[in-house]
Coordinates of N, CA and C and ligand atoms in Angstrom, one line a residue:
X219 N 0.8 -1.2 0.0 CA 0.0 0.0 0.0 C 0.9 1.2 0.0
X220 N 0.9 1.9 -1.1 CA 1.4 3.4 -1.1 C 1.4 4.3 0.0
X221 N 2.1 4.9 0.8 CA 1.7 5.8 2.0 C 2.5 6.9 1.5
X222 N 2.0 8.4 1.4 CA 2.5 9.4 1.6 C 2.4 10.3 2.7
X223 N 3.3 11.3 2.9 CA 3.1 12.5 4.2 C 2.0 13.2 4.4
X224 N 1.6 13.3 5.6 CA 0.0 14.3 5.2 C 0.8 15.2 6.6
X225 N 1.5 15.0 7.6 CA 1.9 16.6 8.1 C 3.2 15.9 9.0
X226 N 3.8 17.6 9.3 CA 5.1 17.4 9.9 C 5.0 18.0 11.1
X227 N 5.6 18.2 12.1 CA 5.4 18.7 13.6 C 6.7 18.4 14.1
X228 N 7.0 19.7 15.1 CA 8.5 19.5 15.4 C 8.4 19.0 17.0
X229 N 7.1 18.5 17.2 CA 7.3 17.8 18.6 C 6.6 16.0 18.3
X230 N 7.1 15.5 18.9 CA 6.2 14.0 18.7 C 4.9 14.3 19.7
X231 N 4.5 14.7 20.9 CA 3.3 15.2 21.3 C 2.3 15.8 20.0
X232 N 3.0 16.8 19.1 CA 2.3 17.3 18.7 C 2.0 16.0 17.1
X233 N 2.7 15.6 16.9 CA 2.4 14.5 15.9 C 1.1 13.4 16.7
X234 N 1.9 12.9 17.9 CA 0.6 12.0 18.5 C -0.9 12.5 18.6
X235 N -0.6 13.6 19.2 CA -2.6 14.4 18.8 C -2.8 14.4 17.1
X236 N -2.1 15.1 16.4 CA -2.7 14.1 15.3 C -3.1 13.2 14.8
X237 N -2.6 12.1 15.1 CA -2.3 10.7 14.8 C -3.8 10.2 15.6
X238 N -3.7 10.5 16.9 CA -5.3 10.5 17.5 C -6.5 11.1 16.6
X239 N -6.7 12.4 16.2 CA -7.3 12.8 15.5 C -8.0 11.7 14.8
X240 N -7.0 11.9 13.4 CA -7.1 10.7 12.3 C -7.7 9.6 13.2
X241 N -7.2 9.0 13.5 CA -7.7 7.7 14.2 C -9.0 7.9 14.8
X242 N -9.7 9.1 15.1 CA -11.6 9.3 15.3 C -11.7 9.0 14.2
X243 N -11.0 9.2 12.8 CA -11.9 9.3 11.6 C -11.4 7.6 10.8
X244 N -11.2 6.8 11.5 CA -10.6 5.8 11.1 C -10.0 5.9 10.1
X245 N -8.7 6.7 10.2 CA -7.7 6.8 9.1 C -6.2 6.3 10.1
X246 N -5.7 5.3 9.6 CA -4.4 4.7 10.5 C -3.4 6.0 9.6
X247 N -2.6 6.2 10.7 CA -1.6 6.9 10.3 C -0.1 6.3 11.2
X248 N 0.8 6.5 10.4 CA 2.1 6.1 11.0 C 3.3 7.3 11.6
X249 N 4.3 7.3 12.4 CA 4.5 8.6 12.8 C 5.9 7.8 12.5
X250 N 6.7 8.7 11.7 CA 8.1 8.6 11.5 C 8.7 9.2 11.8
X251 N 10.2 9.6 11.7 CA 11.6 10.8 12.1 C 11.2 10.7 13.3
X252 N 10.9 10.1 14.6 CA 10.6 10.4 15.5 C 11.6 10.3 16.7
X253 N 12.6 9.5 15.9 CA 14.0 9.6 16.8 C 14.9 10.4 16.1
X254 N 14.7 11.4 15.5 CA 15.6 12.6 14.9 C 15.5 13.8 15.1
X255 N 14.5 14.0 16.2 CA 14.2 15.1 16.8 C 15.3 15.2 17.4
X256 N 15.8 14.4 18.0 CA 17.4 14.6 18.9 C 18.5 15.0 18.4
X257 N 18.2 15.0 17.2 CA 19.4 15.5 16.3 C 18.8 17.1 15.5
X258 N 18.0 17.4 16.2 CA 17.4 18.8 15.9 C 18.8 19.9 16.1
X259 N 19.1 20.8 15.3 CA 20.3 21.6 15.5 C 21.4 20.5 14.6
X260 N 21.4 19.3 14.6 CA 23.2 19.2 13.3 C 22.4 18.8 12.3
X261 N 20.9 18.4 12.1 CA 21.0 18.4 10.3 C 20.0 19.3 10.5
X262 N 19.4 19.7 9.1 CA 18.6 20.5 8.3 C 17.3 20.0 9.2
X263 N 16.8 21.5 9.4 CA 15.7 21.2 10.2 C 14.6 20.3 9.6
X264 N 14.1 20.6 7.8 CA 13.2 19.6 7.9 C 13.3 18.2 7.7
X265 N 14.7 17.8 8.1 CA 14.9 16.3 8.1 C 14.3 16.3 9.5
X266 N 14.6 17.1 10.5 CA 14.4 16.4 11.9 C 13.0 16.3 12.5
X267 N 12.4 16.9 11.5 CA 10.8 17.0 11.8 C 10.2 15.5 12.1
X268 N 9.3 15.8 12.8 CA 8.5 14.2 12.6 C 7.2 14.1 11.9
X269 N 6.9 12.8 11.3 CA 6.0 12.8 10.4 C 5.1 12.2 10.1
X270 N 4.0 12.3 9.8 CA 2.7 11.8 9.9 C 2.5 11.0 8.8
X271 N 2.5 9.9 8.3 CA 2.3 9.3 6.9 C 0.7 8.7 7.3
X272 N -0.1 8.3 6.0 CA -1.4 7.8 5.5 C -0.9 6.7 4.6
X273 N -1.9 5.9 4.3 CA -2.5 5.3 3.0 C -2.8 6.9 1.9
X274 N -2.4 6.4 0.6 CA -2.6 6.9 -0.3 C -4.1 7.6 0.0
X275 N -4.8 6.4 0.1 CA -6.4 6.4 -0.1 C -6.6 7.3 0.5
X276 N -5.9 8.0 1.9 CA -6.6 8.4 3.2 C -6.3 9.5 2.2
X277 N -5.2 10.1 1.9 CA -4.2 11.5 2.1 C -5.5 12.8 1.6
X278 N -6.5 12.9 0.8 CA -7.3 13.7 1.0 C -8.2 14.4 2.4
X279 N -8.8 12.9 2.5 CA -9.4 12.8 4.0 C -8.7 13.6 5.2
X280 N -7.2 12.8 5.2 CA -6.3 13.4 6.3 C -5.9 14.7 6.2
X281 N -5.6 15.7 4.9 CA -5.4 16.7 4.8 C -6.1 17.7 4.9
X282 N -7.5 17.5 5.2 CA -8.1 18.2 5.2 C -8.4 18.4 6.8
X283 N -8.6 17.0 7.6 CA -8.8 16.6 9.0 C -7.3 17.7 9.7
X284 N -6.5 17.3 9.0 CA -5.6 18.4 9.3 C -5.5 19.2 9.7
X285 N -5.8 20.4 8.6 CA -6.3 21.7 8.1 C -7.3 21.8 9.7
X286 N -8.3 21.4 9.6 CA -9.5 21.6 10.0 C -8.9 21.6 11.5
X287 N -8.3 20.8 12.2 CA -7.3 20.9 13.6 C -6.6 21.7 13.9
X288 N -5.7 21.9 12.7 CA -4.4 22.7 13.2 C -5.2 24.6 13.0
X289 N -6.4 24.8 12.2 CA -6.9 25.9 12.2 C -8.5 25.9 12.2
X290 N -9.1 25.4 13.1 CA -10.6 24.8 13.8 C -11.5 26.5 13.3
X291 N -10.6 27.6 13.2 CA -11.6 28.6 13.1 C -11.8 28.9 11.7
X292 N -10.8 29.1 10.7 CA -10.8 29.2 9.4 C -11.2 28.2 8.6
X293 N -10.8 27.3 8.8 CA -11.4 25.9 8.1 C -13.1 25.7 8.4
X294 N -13.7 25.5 6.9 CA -15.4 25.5 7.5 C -15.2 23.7 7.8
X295 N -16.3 24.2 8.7 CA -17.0 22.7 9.5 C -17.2 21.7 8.2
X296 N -16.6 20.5 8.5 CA -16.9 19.8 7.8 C -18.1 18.9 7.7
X297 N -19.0 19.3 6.8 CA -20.3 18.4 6.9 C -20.5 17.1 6.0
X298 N -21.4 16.2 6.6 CA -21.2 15.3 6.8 C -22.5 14.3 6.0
X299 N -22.3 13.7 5.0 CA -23.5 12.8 4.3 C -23.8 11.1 4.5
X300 N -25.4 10.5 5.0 CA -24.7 9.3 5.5 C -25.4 8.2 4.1
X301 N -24.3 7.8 3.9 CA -24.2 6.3 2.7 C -25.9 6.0 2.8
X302 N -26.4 5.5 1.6 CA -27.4 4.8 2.1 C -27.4 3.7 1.6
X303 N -26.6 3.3 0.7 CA -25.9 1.7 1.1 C -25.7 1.0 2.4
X304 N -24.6 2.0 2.8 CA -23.3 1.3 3.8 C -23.5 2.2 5.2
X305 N -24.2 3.1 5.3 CA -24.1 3.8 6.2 C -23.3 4.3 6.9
X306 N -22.6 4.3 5.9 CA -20.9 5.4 6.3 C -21.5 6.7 5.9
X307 N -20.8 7.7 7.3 CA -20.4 8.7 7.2 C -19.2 9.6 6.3
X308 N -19.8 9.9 5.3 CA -18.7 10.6 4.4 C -18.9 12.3 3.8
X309 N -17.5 12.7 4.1 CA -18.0 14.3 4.0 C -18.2 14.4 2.8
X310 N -18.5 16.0 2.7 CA -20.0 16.5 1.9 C -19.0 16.5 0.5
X311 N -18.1 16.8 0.3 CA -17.2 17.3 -1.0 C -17.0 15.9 -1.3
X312 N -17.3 14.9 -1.2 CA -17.1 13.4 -1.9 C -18.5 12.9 -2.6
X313 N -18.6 13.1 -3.8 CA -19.9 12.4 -4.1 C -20.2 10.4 -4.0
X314 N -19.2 10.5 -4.0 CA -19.1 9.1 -3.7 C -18.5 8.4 -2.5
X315 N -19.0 7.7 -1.9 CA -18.8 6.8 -0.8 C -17.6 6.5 -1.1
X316 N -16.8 6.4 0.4 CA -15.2 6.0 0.0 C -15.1 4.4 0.3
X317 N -16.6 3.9 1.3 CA -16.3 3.0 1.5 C -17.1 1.9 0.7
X318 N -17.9 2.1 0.3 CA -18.3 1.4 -0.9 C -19.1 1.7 -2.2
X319 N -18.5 3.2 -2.6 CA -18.5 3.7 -4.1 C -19.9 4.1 -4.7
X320 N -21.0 3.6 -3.6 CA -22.1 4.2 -4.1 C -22.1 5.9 -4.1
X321 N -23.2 6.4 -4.7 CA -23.2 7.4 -5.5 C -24.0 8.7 -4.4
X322 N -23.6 9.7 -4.1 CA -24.3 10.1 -3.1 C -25.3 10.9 -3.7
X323 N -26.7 11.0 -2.7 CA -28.4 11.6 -3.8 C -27.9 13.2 -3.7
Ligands
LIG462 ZN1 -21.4 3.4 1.3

């Protein structure tokens, strides 16, 4: 499974609350560089960052879950459509169910 970055944080606290986040919205996320923070000051700072990777699949989802955290006032509320297939909850900007592709009315 493809995983790319969806955010960086220069504390692992502050990576773990996101990583929680995600994980309300059942998106697994992995936290990397996490032992290079100690090496903050001899390399390039954004190697020593730490890092939040997704599933490919997630990286929309998560970026925006993101967004919406790291700035709760600017970012509009995310609203929310339920499947009537599958009765997943999926936000409003997806016309299609992520979890099983039906078509939303
Ligand atoms: Zn569905």
């Amino acid at each position: 499974m493809k995983t790319v970055r969806v955010y960086r944080a220069d504390t692992i606290a502050a990576a773990s609350h996101m990583k929680n986040v995600l994980a309300q919205y059942e998106i697994t996320a992995e936290i990397r560089n996490d032992c290079l923070l100690s090496l903050a000051g001899s390399i390039p700072i954004g190697e020593s960052l730490v890092e939040l990777w997704v599933k490919a699949l997630d990286f929309r989802r998560a970026t925006d879950l993101v967004k919406a955290t790291l700035d709760p006032v600017h970012s509009e509320k995310i609203k929310i459509w339920v499947c009537e297939n599958c009765s997943e909850e999926v936000e409003e900007y997806f016309a299609v169910c992520w979890s099983c592709g039906a078509i939303s009315n």
